[in-house]
PDB file of C-alpha atoms and ligand atoms in Angstrom:
ATOM      1  CA  MET A  24     -45.485 -55.895  90.360  1.00 75.00           C
ATOM      2  CA  ASN A  25     -45.737 -57.619  93.732  1.00 81.00           C
ATOM      3  CA  PHE A  26     -42.759 -59.142  95.476  1.00 87.00           C
ATOM      4  CA  PRO A  27     -42.705 -61.332  98.556  1.00 89.00           C
ATOM      5  CA  THR A  28     -40.858 -60.093 101.618  1.00 94.00           C
ATOM      6  CA  PHE A  29     -37.301 -61.245 101.032  1.00 96.00           C
ATOM      7  CA  GLU A  30     -35.012 -62.286 103.850  1.00 97.00           C
ATOM      8  CA  THR A  31     -31.962 -60.608 102.309  1.00 98.00           C
ATOM      9  CA  LEU A  32     -33.288 -58.059  99.809  1.00 98.00           C
ATOM     10  CA  ALA A  33     -35.260 -54.844  99.912  1.00 97.00           C
ATOM     11  CA  THR A  34     -37.246 -53.784  96.851  1.00 97.00           C
ATOM     12  CA  GLU A  35     -38.748 -50.414  96.066  1.00 96.00           C
ATOM     13  CA  GLN A  36     -40.434 -49.249  92.892  1.00 94.00           C
ATOM     14  CA  GLN A  37     -39.331 -45.704  92.099  1.00 94.00           C
ATOM     15  CA  GLY A  38     -41.200 -44.524  89.027  1.00 94.00           C
ATOM     16  CA  ASN A  39     -40.176 -46.870  86.216  1.00 93.00           C
ATOM     17  CA  ALA A  40     -37.145 -48.157  88.114  1.00 96.00           C
ATOM     18  CA  LEU A  41     -37.009 -51.045  90.541  1.00 96.00           C
ATOM     19  CA  LEU A  42     -34.440 -50.426  93.266  1.00 97.00           C
ATOM     20  CA  VAL A  43     -33.103 -53.743  94.573  1.00 98.00           C
ATOM     21  CA  THR A  44     -30.934 -53.546  97.686  1.00 98.00           C
ATOM     22  CA  VAL A  45     -28.862 -56.432  99.016  1.00 98.00           C
ATOM     23  CA  ASN A  46     -29.609 -56.061 102.692  1.00 98.00           C
ATOM     24  CA  ARG A  47     -27.037 -57.771 104.925  1.00 98.00           C
ATOM     25  CA  PRO A  48     -25.070 -54.724 106.084  1.00 97.00           C
ATOM     26  CA  LYS A  49     -23.603 -56.495 109.152  1.00 97.00           C
ATOM     27  CA  ALA A  50     -21.842 -58.941 106.811  1.00 97.00           C
ATOM     28  CA  MET A  51     -20.983 -56.250 104.220  1.00 98.00           C
ATOM     29  CA  ASN A  52     -23.860 -57.631 102.086  1.00 98.00           C
ATOM     30  CA  ALA A  53     -21.863 -60.809 101.381  1.00 98.00           C
ATOM     31  CA  LEU A  54     -23.543 -63.098  98.852  1.00 98.00           C
ATOM     32  CA  ALA A  55     -24.763 -65.859 101.149  1.00 98.00           C
ATOM     33  CA  GLN A  56     -26.694 -68.606  99.365  1.00 98.00           C
ATOM     34  CA  GLN A  57     -29.951 -67.074 100.607  1.00 98.00           C
ATOM     35  CA  VAL A  58     -29.100 -63.803  98.781  1.00 98.00           C
ATOM     36  CA  VAL A  59     -28.503 -65.763  95.591  1.00 98.00           C
ATOM     37  CA  GLU A  60     -31.848 -67.582  96.012  1.00 98.00           C
ATOM     38  CA  ASP A  61     -33.698 -64.340  96.776  1.00 98.00           C
ATOM     39  CA  LEU A  62     -32.240 -62.728  93.644  1.00 98.00           C
ATOM     40  CA  HIS A  63     -33.284 -65.759  91.567  1.00 98.00           C
ATOM     41  CA  THR A  64     -36.856 -65.440  92.926  1.00 97.00           C
ATOM     42  CA  LEU A  65     -36.888 -61.716  92.153  1.00 97.00           C
ATOM     43  CA  LEU A  66     -35.758 -62.402  88.577  1.00 96.00           C
ATOM     44  CA  ASP A  67     -38.445 -65.118  88.213  1.00 94.00           C
ATOM     45  CA  ILE A  68     -41.078 -62.449  88.897  1.00 93.00           C
ATOM     46  CA  VAL A  69     -39.508 -59.756  86.701  1.00 92.00           C
ATOM     47  CA  GLU A  70     -38.966 -62.199  83.799  1.00 89.00           C
ATOM     48  CA  GLU A  71     -42.521 -63.505  84.057  1.00 85.00           C
ATOM     49  CA  HIS A  72     -43.880 -59.974  83.594  1.00 79.00           C
ATOM     50  CA  ALA A  73     -41.530 -59.211  80.717  1.00 75.00           C
ATOM     51  CA  ARG A  74     -42.245 -62.532  78.945  1.00 66.00           C
ATOM     52  CA  HIS A  75     -46.019 -62.301  79.183  1.00 66.00           C
ATOM     53  CA  GLY A  76     -46.240 -58.595  78.351  1.00 59.00           C
ATOM     54  CA  GLY A  77     -47.268 -57.594  81.879  1.00 57.00           C
ATOM     55  CA  GLY A  78     -47.400 -53.997  80.665  1.00 68.00           C
ATOM     56  CA  TRP A  79     -43.690 -53.409  81.434  1.00 74.00           C
ATOM     57  CA  PRO A  80     -44.353 -52.219  85.010  1.00 81.00           C
ATOM     58  CA  VAL A  81     -40.590 -51.977  85.486  1.00 90.00           C
ATOM     59  CA  ARG A  82     -38.349 -50.508  82.790  1.00 93.00           C
ATOM     60  CA  GLY A  83     -35.033 -51.046  84.548  1.00 96.00           C
ATOM     61  CA  ILE A  84     -33.372 -52.300  87.713  1.00 97.00           C
ATOM     62  CA  VAL A  85     -30.904 -50.494  89.937  1.00 98.00           C
ATOM     63  CA  LEU A  86     -28.955 -52.987  92.048  1.00 98.00           C
ATOM     64  CA  THR A  87     -27.231 -51.696  95.173  1.00 98.00           C
ATOM     65  CA  GLY A  88     -26.091 -52.631  98.687  1.00 98.00           C
ATOM     66  CA  ALA A  89     -27.381 -51.507 102.099  1.00 98.00           C
ATOM     67  CA  GLY A  90     -25.460 -49.706 104.815  1.00 97.00           C
ATOM     68  CA  GLY A  91     -23.235 -47.287 102.908  1.00 94.00           C
ATOM     69  CA  LYS A  92     -20.049 -49.364 103.436  1.00 97.00           C
ATOM     70  CA  ALA A  93     -20.354 -52.071 100.827  1.00 98.00           C
ATOM     71  CA  PHE A  94     -22.099 -52.902  97.590  1.00 98.00           C
ATOM     72  CA  VAL A  95     -21.285 -56.574  98.190  1.00 98.00           C
ATOM     73  CA  ALA A  96     -18.007 -57.740  99.798  1.00 98.00           C
ATOM     74  CA  GLY A  97     -17.972 -61.057  97.951  1.00 98.00           C
ATOM     75  CA  ALA A  98     -19.088 -64.603  98.460  1.00 97.00           C
ATOM     76  CA  ASP A  99     -19.958 -65.322 102.085  1.00 97.00           C
ATOM     77  CA  ILE A 100     -16.602 -66.526 103.421  1.00 97.00           C
ATOM     78  CA  ARG A 101     -18.092 -67.842 106.670  1.00 96.00           C
ATOM     79  CA  GLU A 102     -20.614 -69.967 104.780  1.00 97.00           C
ATOM     80  CA  MET A 103     -17.964 -71.124 102.281  1.00 96.00           C
ATOM     81  CA  SER A 104     -15.648 -72.243 105.061  1.00 96.00           C
ATOM     82  CA  ALA A 105     -17.989 -75.192 105.772  1.00 94.00           C
ATOM     83  CA  MET A 106     -18.200 -76.294 102.129  1.00 96.00           C
ATOM     84  CA  GLU A 107     -16.485 -79.171 100.399  1.00 97.00           C
ATOM     85  CA  ALA A 108     -15.532 -78.940  96.728  1.00 97.00           C
ATOM     86  CA  ALA A 109     -18.837 -80.319  95.420  1.00 97.00           C
ATOM     87  CA  ALA A 110     -20.925 -77.861  97.458  1.00 97.00           C
ATOM     88  CA  ALA A 111     -18.606 -75.006  96.446  1.00 97.00           C
ATOM     89  CA  SER A 112     -19.005 -75.978  92.803  1.00 98.00           C
ATOM     90  CA  ALA A 113     -22.806 -75.966  93.172  1.00 98.00           C
ATOM     91  CA  TYR A 114     -22.658 -72.530  94.900  1.00 98.00           C
ATOM     92  CA  SER A 115     -20.501 -71.218  92.063  1.00 98.00           C
ATOM     93  CA  ALA A 116     -22.777 -72.698  89.354  1.00 98.00           C
ATOM     94  CA  ARG A 117     -25.957 -71.366  90.954  1.00 98.00           C
ATOM     95  CA  THR A 118     -24.476 -67.868  91.297  1.00 98.00           C
ATOM     96  CA  GLN A 119     -22.966 -67.937  87.798  1.00 98.00           C
ATOM     97  CA  ASP A 120     -26.465 -68.785  86.565  1.00 98.00           C
ATOM     98  CA  LEU A 121     -27.765 -65.733  88.431  1.00 98.00           C
ATOM     99  CA  THR A 122     -25.188 -63.530  86.674  1.00 98.00           C
ATOM    100  CA  LEU A 123     -26.239 -64.976  83.309  1.00 98.00           C
ATOM    101  CA  ARG A 124     -29.888 -64.284  84.091  1.00 97.00           C
ATOM    102  CA  LEU A 125     -29.097 -60.683  85.057  1.00 97.00           C
ATOM    103  CA  GLU A 126     -27.060 -60.263  81.895  1.00 97.00           C
ATOM    104  CA  SER A 127     -29.857 -61.594  79.684  1.00 95.00           C
ATOM    105  CA  LEU A 128     -32.783 -59.889  81.444  1.00 96.00           C
ATOM    106  CA  PRO A 129     -34.748 -57.947  78.795  1.00 94.00           C
ATOM    107  CA  LEU A 130     -34.374 -54.767  80.873  1.00 95.00           C
ATOM    108  CA  PRO A 131     -31.393 -52.567  81.640  1.00 97.00           C
ATOM    109  CA  VAL A 132     -29.739 -53.315  84.982  1.00 98.00           C
ATOM    110  CA  ILE A 133     -27.463 -50.697  86.544  1.00 98.00           C
ATOM    111  CA  ALA A 134     -25.140 -51.549  89.435  1.00 98.00           C
ATOM    112  CA  ALA A 135     -24.980 -48.619  91.878  1.00 98.00           C
ATOM    113  CA  VAL A 136     -21.820 -49.175  93.916  1.00 98.00           C
ATOM    114  CA  ASP A 137     -21.039 -47.276  97.119  1.00 98.00           C
ATOM    115  CA  GLY A 138     -18.236 -48.873  99.162  1.00 97.00           C
ATOM    116  CA  PHE A 139     -16.684 -52.289  98.589  1.00 98.00           C
ATOM    117  CA  ALA A 140     -17.426 -54.364  95.478  1.00 98.00           C
ATOM    118  CA  LEU A 141     -15.029 -57.228  96.087  1.00 98.00           C
ATOM    119  CA  GLY A 142     -14.811 -60.777  94.752  1.00 98.00           C
ATOM    120  CA  GLY A 143     -18.375 -61.943  94.146  1.00 98.00           C
ATOM    121  CA  GLY A 144     -19.513 -58.321  94.613  1.00 98.00           C
ATOM    122  CA  CYS A 145     -17.381 -57.097  91.734  1.00 98.00           C
ATOM    123  CA  GLU A 146     -18.596 -60.109  89.741  1.00 98.00           C
ATOM    124  CA  LEU A 147     -22.242 -59.298  90.462  1.00 98.00           C
ATOM    125  CA  ALA A 148     -21.694 -55.667  89.406  1.00 98.00           C
ATOM    126  CA  MET A 149     -19.995 -56.772  86.176  1.00 98.00           C
ATOM    127  CA  ALA A 150     -23.052 -58.875  85.254  1.00 98.00           C
ATOM    128  CA  CYS A 151     -25.088 -55.647  85.195  1.00 98.00           C
ATOM    129  CA  ASP A 152     -25.249 -53.611  81.978  1.00 98.00           C
ATOM    130  CA  PHE A 153     -23.086 -50.865  83.434  1.00 97.00           C
ATOM    131  CA  ILE A 154     -21.704 -49.702  86.743  1.00 98.00           C
ATOM    132  CA  TYR A 155     -22.245 -46.337  88.420  1.00 98.00           C
ATOM    133  CA  ALA A 156     -20.084 -45.758  91.501  1.00 98.00           C
ATOM    134  CA  THR A 157     -19.373 -43.192  94.180  1.00 98.00           C
ATOM    135  CA  GLU A 158     -15.919 -41.791  94.900  1.00 98.00           C
ATOM    136  CA  ALA A 159     -15.944 -44.000  98.019  1.00 98.00           C
ATOM    137  CA  ALA A 160     -16.359 -47.187  95.989  1.00 98.00           C
ATOM    138  CA  SER A 161     -13.577 -49.699  95.520  1.00 98.00           C
ATOM    139  CA  PHE A 162     -13.295 -52.803  93.388  1.00 98.00           C
ATOM    140  CA  GLY A 163     -11.182 -55.928  93.400  1.00 98.00           C
ATOM    141  CA  GLN A 164     -10.953 -59.680  92.988  1.00 98.00           C
ATOM    142  CA  PRO A 165      -9.134 -60.613  96.232  1.00 98.00           C
ATOM    143  CA  GLU A 166      -9.778 -64.376  95.998  1.00 98.00           C
ATOM    144  CA  VAL A 167      -6.037 -65.210  95.858  1.00 98.00           C
ATOM    145  CA  ASN A 168      -5.763 -63.949  99.458  1.00 98.00           C
ATOM    146  CA  LEU A 169      -8.005 -66.885 100.400  1.00 97.00           C
ATOM    147  CA  GLY A 170      -6.282 -69.396  98.140  1.00 97.00           C
ATOM    148  CA  LEU A 171      -9.262 -69.132  95.806  1.00 97.00           C
ATOM    149  CA  VAL A 172     -10.000 -67.979  92.292  1.00 98.00           C
ATOM    150  CA  PRO A 173     -13.013 -65.936  91.141  1.00 98.00           C
ATOM    151  CA  GLY A 174     -16.052 -68.202  91.032  1.00 98.00           C
ATOM    152  CA  PHE A 175     -18.961 -66.033  89.946  1.00 98.00           C
ATOM    153  CA  GLY A 176     -17.785 -65.017  86.457  1.00 98.00           C
ATOM    154  CA  GLY A 177     -14.811 -62.735  87.243  1.00 98.00           C
ATOM    155  CA  SER A 178     -12.293 -64.720  85.205  1.00 97.00           C
ATOM    156  CA  VAL A 179     -14.427 -64.120  82.132  1.00 97.00           C
ATOM    157  CA  ARG A 180     -16.155 -60.750  82.548  1.00 97.00           C
ATOM    158  CA  LEU A 181     -13.244 -58.784  84.017  1.00 98.00           C
ATOM    159  CA  GLN A 182     -11.091 -59.491  80.971  1.00 97.00           C
ATOM    160  CA  GLN A 183     -13.978 -58.595  78.678  1.00 95.00           C
ATOM    161  CA  LEU A 184     -14.219 -55.186  80.350  1.00 97.00           C
ATOM    162  CA  VAL A 185     -10.574 -54.278  80.988  1.00 98.00           C
ATOM    163  CA  GLY A 186      -8.597 -56.687  78.768  1.00 97.00           C
ATOM    164  CA  PRO A 187      -6.777 -59.881  79.775  1.00 97.00           C
ATOM    165  CA  ALA A 188      -3.550 -58.229  80.980  1.00 98.00           C
ATOM    166  CA  ARG A 189      -5.238 -55.834  83.432  1.00 98.00           C
ATOM    167  CA  ALA A 190      -7.608 -58.619  84.535  1.00 98.00           C
ATOM    168  CA  LYS A 191      -4.615 -60.849  85.267  1.00 98.00           C
ATOM    169  CA  GLU A 192      -2.856 -58.083  87.227  1.00 98.00           C
ATOM    170  CA  LEU A 193      -5.973 -57.444  89.339  1.00 98.00           C
ATOM    171  CA  ILE A 194      -6.691 -61.136  89.940  1.00 98.00           C
ATOM    172  CA  PHE A 195      -3.038 -62.201  90.544  1.00 98.00           C
ATOM    173  CA  THR A 196      -2.403 -59.363  93.047  1.00 98.00           C
ATOM    174  CA  GLY A 197      -5.878 -59.227  94.595  1.00 98.00           C
ATOM    175  CA  HIS A 198      -5.375 -55.457  94.785  1.00 98.00           C
ATOM    176  CA  ARG A 199      -8.273 -53.171  95.519  1.00 98.00           C
ATOM    177  CA  ILE A 200      -8.669 -50.178  93.198  1.00 98.00           C
ATOM    178  CA  HIS A 201     -10.556 -46.946  93.811  1.00 98.00           C
ATOM    179  CA  ALA A 202     -13.535 -45.903  91.728  1.00 98.00           C
ATOM    180  CA  SER A 203     -11.508 -43.361  89.719  1.00 98.00           C
ATOM    181  CA  GLU A 204      -8.998 -46.032  88.642  1.00 98.00           C
ATOM    182  CA  ALA A 205     -11.861 -48.457  87.915  1.00 98.00           C
ATOM    183  CA  GLU A 206     -13.404 -45.768  85.704  1.00 98.00           C
ATOM    184  CA  ARG A 207     -10.071 -45.127  83.963  1.00 98.00           C
ATOM    185  CA  ILE A 208      -9.658 -48.783  82.975  1.00 98.00           C
ATOM    186  CA  GLY A 209     -13.272 -49.208  81.828  1.00 97.00           C
ATOM    187  CA  LEU A 210     -14.675 -51.271  84.681  1.00 98.00           C
ATOM    188  CA  VAL A 211     -16.857 -48.435  85.974  1.00 98.00           C
ATOM    189  CA  HIS A 212     -18.963 -46.313  83.706  1.00 95.00           C
ATOM    190  CA  THR A 213     -19.386 -43.078  85.736  1.00 97.00           C
ATOM    191  CA  VAL A 214     -18.214 -41.909  89.167  1.00 98.00           C
ATOM    192  CA  PHE A 215     -20.369 -39.577  91.306  1.00 98.00           C
ATOM    193  CA  SER A 216     -19.436 -37.553  94.400  1.00 98.00           C
ATOM    194  CA  THR A 217     -22.199 -38.888  96.610  1.00 97.00           C
ATOM    195  CA  ALA A 218     -24.547 -41.855  96.832  1.00 98.00           C
ATOM    196  CA  THR A 219     -27.516 -39.506  96.396  1.00 98.00           C
ATOM    197  CA  GLU A 220     -26.088 -38.158  93.139  1.00 98.00           C
ATOM    198  CA  MET A 221     -25.381 -41.698  91.933  1.00 98.00           C
ATOM    199  CA  HIS A 222     -28.899 -42.944  92.702  1.00 98.00           C
ATOM    200  CA  ASP A 223     -30.492 -39.842  91.142  1.00 98.00           C
ATOM    201  CA  ALA A 224     -28.452 -40.447  87.984  1.00 98.00           C
ATOM    202  CA  ALA A 225     -29.327 -44.151  87.865  1.00 98.00           C
ATOM    203  CA  ARG A 226     -33.034 -43.359  88.198  1.00 98.00           C
ATOM    204  CA  ALA A 227     -32.758 -40.612  85.559  1.00 98.00           C
ATOM    205  CA  THR A 228     -31.094 -43.069  83.152  1.00 98.00           C
ATOM    206  CA  ILE A 229     -33.926 -45.582  83.638  1.00 97.00           C
ATOM    207  CA  GLU A 230     -36.545 -42.830  83.178  1.00 97.00           C
ATOM    208  CA  ASP A 231     -34.791 -41.734  79.988  1.00 97.00           C
ATOM    209  CA  ILE A 232     -34.811 -45.335  78.690  1.00 97.00           C
ATOM    210  CA  ALA A 233     -38.480 -45.651  79.751  1.00 95.00           C
ATOM    211  CA  THR A 234     -39.436 -43.123  77.060  1.00 95.00           C
ATOM    212  CA  LYS A 235     -38.100 -45.525  74.374  1.00 96.00           C
ATOM    213  CA  SER A 236     -39.578 -48.715  72.965  1.00 95.00           C
ATOM    214  CA  PRO A 237     -39.182 -51.467  75.575  1.00 93.00           C
ATOM    215  CA  VAL A 238     -39.050 -54.087  72.836  1.00 93.00           C
ATOM    216  CA  ALA A 239     -36.289 -52.212  70.996  1.00 96.00           C
ATOM    217  CA  VAL A 240     -34.271 -51.767  74.203  1.00 96.00           C
ATOM    218  CA  ALA A 241     -34.624 -55.490  75.002  1.00 94.00           C
ATOM    219  CA  ASN A 242     -33.593 -56.387  71.434  1.00 96.00           C
ATOM    220  CA  ALA A 243     -30.628 -54.011  71.552  1.00 97.00           C
ATOM    221  CA  LYS A 244     -29.431 -55.581  74.813  1.00 97.00           C
ATOM    222  CA  ALA A 245     -29.823 -59.123  73.458  1.00 96.00           C
ATOM    223  CA  THR A 246     -28.019 -58.175  70.238  1.00 97.00           C
ATOM    224  CA  ILE A 247     -25.059 -56.551  71.987  1.00 96.00           C
ATOM    225  CA  ASN A 248     -24.757 -59.570  74.293  1.00 95.00           C
ATOM    226  CA  ALA A 249     -25.056 -62.038  71.403  1.00 95.00           C
ATOM    227  CA  THR A 250     -22.412 -60.278  69.283  1.00 95.00           C
ATOM    228  CA  ALA A 251     -19.774 -59.978  72.043  1.00 90.00           C
ATOM    229  CA  GLY A 252     -16.714 -62.049  71.260  1.00 87.00           C
ATOM    230  CA  ARG A 253     -17.787 -62.866  67.691  1.00 94.00           C
ATOM    231  CA  THR A 254     -16.057 -61.858  64.501  1.00 96.00           C
ATOM    232  CA  THR A 255     -17.346 -58.665  62.882  1.00 97.00           C
ATOM    233  CA  ALA A 256     -18.988 -60.660  60.088  1.00 97.00           C
ATOM    234  CA  GLU A 257     -20.766 -62.990  62.555  1.00 96.00           C
ATOM    235  CA  GLY A 258     -21.830 -60.038  64.678  1.00 97.00           C
ATOM    236  CA  LEU A 259     -23.281 -58.220  61.691  1.00 97.00           C
ATOM    237  CA  GLU A 260     -25.298 -61.312  60.814  1.00 96.00           C
ATOM    238  CA  VAL A 261     -26.819 -61.343  64.312  1.00 96.00           C
ATOM    239  CA  GLU A 262     -27.487 -57.598  64.048  1.00 96.00           C
ATOM    240  CA  ASN A 263     -29.172 -58.048  60.675  1.00 96.00           C
ATOM    241  CA  TRP A 264     -31.469 -60.725  62.128  1.00 95.00           C
ATOM    242  CA  SER A 265     -32.336 -58.423  65.041  1.00 95.00           C
ATOM    243  CA  PHE A 266     -33.013 -55.483  62.721  1.00 96.00           C
ATOM    244  CA  ARG A 267     -35.359 -57.672  60.702  1.00 95.00           C
ATOM    245  CA  GLN A 268     -37.172 -58.797  63.878  1.00 94.00           C
ATOM    246  CA  ALA A 269     -37.717 -55.149  64.855  1.00 95.00           C
ATOM    247  CA  PHE A 270     -39.724 -54.650  61.659  1.00 93.00           C
ATOM    248  CA  GLY A 271     -42.315 -57.124  62.906  1.00 91.00           C
ATOM    249  CA  THR A 272     -43.054 -55.172  66.087  1.00 94.00           C
ATOM    250  CA  GLU A 273     -45.919 -52.795  66.840  1.00 94.00           C
ATOM    251  CA  ASP A 274     -43.391 -50.558  68.606  1.00 95.00           C
ATOM    252  CA  MET A 275     -41.527 -50.042  65.324  1.00 96.00           C
ATOM    253  CA  GLN A 276     -44.745 -49.145  63.518  1.00 96.00           C
ATOM    254  CA  GLU A 277     -45.642 -46.669  66.264  1.00 96.00           C
ATOM    255  CA  GLY A 278     -42.140 -45.134  66.424  1.00 97.00           C
ATOM    256  CA  VAL A 279     -41.958 -44.555  62.683  1.00 96.00           C
ATOM    257  CA  ARG A 280     -45.586 -43.371  62.478  1.00 96.00           C
ATOM    258  CA  ALA A 281     -45.026 -40.859  65.310  1.00 97.00           C
ATOM    259  CA  PHE A 282     -41.808 -39.544  63.733  1.00 97.00           C
ATOM    260  CA  LEU A 283     -43.497 -38.940  60.371  1.00 97.00           C
ATOM    261  CA  ALA A 284     -46.538 -37.346  62.064  1.00 97.00           C
ATOM    262  CA  LYS A 285     -44.203 -35.183  64.230  1.00 98.00           C
ATOM    263  CA  GLU A 286     -45.738 -36.670  67.376  1.00 97.00           C
ATOM    264  CA  THR A 287     -44.323 -38.241  70.527  1.00 96.00           C
ATOM    265  CA  PRO A 288     -44.570 -42.035  70.199  1.00 96.00           C
ATOM    266  CA  SER A 289     -46.678 -44.037  72.585  1.00 94.00           C
ATOM    267  CA  PHE A 290     -45.100 -47.479  72.458  1.00 94.00           C
ATOM    268  CA  PRO A 291     -47.420 -50.422  73.104  1.00 91.00           C
ATOM    269  CA  GLY A 292     -44.450 -52.529  74.223  1.00 89.00           C
ATOM    270  CA  ARG A 293     -45.058 -55.301  71.699  1.00 89.00           C
TER     271      ARG A 293
HETATM  272  N1  CAA B   5     -18.156 -62.913 103.833  1.00 85.46           N
HETATM  273  C1  CAA B   5     -18.640 -62.998 105.071  1.00 85.46           C
HETATM  274  N2  CAA B   5     -18.542 -62.008 105.974  1.00 85.46           N
HETATM  275  C2  CAA B   5     -17.917 -60.896 105.576  1.00 85.46           C
HETATM  276  C3  CAA B   5     -17.394 -60.736 104.296  1.00 85.46           C
HETATM  277  C4  CAA B   5     -17.541 -61.805 103.381  1.00 85.46           C
HETATM  278  N3  CAA B   5     -17.110 -61.745 102.123  1.00 85.46           N
HETATM  279  N4  CAA B   5     -16.821 -59.504 104.189  1.00 85.46           N
HETATM  280  C5  CAA B   5     -16.994 -58.931 105.388  1.00 85.46           C
HETATM  281  N5  CAA B   5     -17.651 -59.752 106.226  1.00 85.46           N
HETATM  282  C6  CAA B   5     -18.022 -59.518 107.625  1.00 85.46           C
HETATM  283  C7  CAA B   5     -16.819 -59.585 108.541  1.00 85.46           C
HETATM  284  O1  CAA B   5     -16.516 -60.916 108.862  1.00 85.46           O
HETATM  285  C8  CAA B   5     -17.308 -58.766 109.695  1.00 85.46           C
HETATM  286  O2  CAA B   5     -18.156 -59.577 110.478  1.00 85.46           O
HETATM  287  P1  CAA B   5     -18.069 -59.564 112.100  1.00 85.46           P
HETATM  288  O3  CAA B   5     -18.474 -58.145 112.460  1.00 85.46           O
HETATM  289  O4  CAA B   5     -19.087 -60.580 112.516  1.00 85.46           O
HETATM  290  O5  CAA B   5     -16.681 -59.866 112.457  1.00 85.46           O
HETATM  291  C9  CAA B   5     -18.161 -57.693 109.058  1.00 85.46           C
HETATM  292  O6  CAA B   5     -18.497 -58.197 107.760  1.00 85.46           O
HETATM  293  C10 CAA B   5     -17.434 -56.381 108.882  1.00 85.46           C
HETATM  294  O7  CAA B   5     -16.215 -56.650 108.187  1.00 85.46           O
HETATM  295  P2  CAA B   5     -14.797 -56.096 108.712  1.00 85.46           P
HETATM  296  O8  CAA B   5     -14.781 -55.992 110.201  1.00 85.46           O
HETATM  297  O9  CAA B   5     -13.726 -56.916 108.064  1.00 85.46           O
HETATM  298  O10 CAA B   5     -14.844 -54.616 108.099  1.00 85.46           O
HETATM  299  P3  CAA B   5     -13.642 -53.732 107.548  1.00 85.46           P
HETATM  300  O11 CAA B   5     -14.230 -52.398 107.259  1.00 85.46           O
HETATM  301  O12 CAA B   5     -12.476 -53.809 108.444  1.00 85.46           O
HETATM  302  O13 CAA B   5     -13.206 -54.451 106.161  1.00 85.46           O
HETATM  303  C11 CAA B   5     -13.585 -55.484 104.017  1.00 85.46           C
HETATM  304  C12 CAA B   5     -14.117 -54.541 105.108  1.00 85.46           C
HETATM  305  C13 CAA B   5     -12.350 -54.899 103.352  1.00 85.46           C
HETATM  306  C14 CAA B   5     -14.711 -55.656 102.988  1.00 85.46           C
HETATM  307  C15 CAA B   5     -13.221 -56.855 104.664  1.00 85.46           C
HETATM  308  O14 CAA B   5     -14.327 -57.304 105.436  1.00 85.46           O
HETATM  309  C16 CAA B   5     -12.883 -57.904 103.665  1.00 85.46           C
HETATM  310  O15 CAA B   5     -11.775 -57.957 103.194  1.00 85.46           O
HETATM  311  N6  CAA B   5     -13.862 -58.801 103.383  1.00 85.46           N
HETATM  312  C17 CAA B   5     -13.643 -59.932 102.510  1.00 85.46           C
HETATM  313  C18 CAA B   5     -13.542 -59.525 101.057  1.00 85.46           C
HETATM  314  C19 CAA B   5     -13.219 -60.716 100.199  1.00 85.46           C
HETATM  315  O16 CAA B   5     -12.225 -61.393 100.363  1.00 85.46           O
HETATM  316  N7  CAA B   5     -14.116 -61.009  99.253  1.00 85.46           N
HETATM  317  C20 CAA B   5     -13.975 -62.128  98.358  1.00 85.46           C
HETATM  318  C21 CAA B   5     -14.696 -63.316  98.921  1.00 85.46           C
HETATM  319  S1  CAA B   5     -14.354 -64.787  98.029  1.00 85.46           S
HETATM  320  C22 CAA B   5     -15.315 -64.656  96.647  1.00 85.46           C
HETATM  321  O17 CAA B   5     -16.082 -63.728  96.439  1.00 85.46           O
HETATM  322  C23 CAA B   5     -15.127 -65.805  95.698  1.00 85.46           C
HETATM  323  C24 CAA B   5     -15.928 -65.765  94.488  1.00 85.46           C
HETATM  324  O18 CAA B   5     -15.622 -65.133  93.484  1.00 85.46           O
HETATM  325  C25 CAA B   5     -17.089 -66.613  94.391  1.00 85.46           C
END
């Protein structure tokens, strides 16, 4: 998969994983509008391959920040300071759309957080399928310090992950919490001692997933997303539809054939 040279992102294919690094370390990787546009362009390319069966050259994305101090320290406050309400609303909508695209990408996306994941940075991480962090990572929604509210999905996703009461406490106080506390309340999935350990684990998770049917993984992700917030009965209906769809795939035929023949499956990805 070929990517253009991005102004604010670095990309590196590592085996089956695509490492995407937000690369504005001097501004703590703040989500300037150019970062948002570069991420949209990157997703255009990844989605195009997935949609047209480009052979699944990437089986998962690891999203991280450059410089070792921050994942992403939020929306770009300097850029926002020149915005009026209409421009701010457009910035919010465009970035919310990015979080929705990440969430619905037919590939797993892991946020690898070392340092600050604040405001829009915490929101970007929460749009990933799960969050790995180092012991040096910290999380928060400090918008109230600026007279703002979360604008890139934090009001919705934080409560989904940690419950409305904890989400309110974090958003009302703007407090920053360490990785261990974020793990305890369910915001972070796993905490690692070092960035190297975290990145090795993220890559290993993608390589593990890469041995499975890409179509089944994509369907599982879509099903979990589509059932969130529904009643159990509604969710089971969606799951039943998904299960039925799986029976029409070549991957399912290959997986079942290989199991019965006591062989390792070779999934065609269709
Ligand atoms: N936007 C723009 N620039 C930022 C930034 C941001 N969100 N965060 C940090 N920077 C810049 C600083 O201005 C500074 O630039 P200069 O060297 O040119 O002065 C540089 O990054 C380094 O930052 P600090 O000197 O402040 O570094 P520190 O180690 O003392 O503190 C920090 C680090 C705790 C992350 C602190 O920079 C900070 O609090 N940043 C803002 C965090 C924040 O409020 N985020 C929420 C933004 S609003 C939002 O995201 C709304 C939304 O939901 C859409």
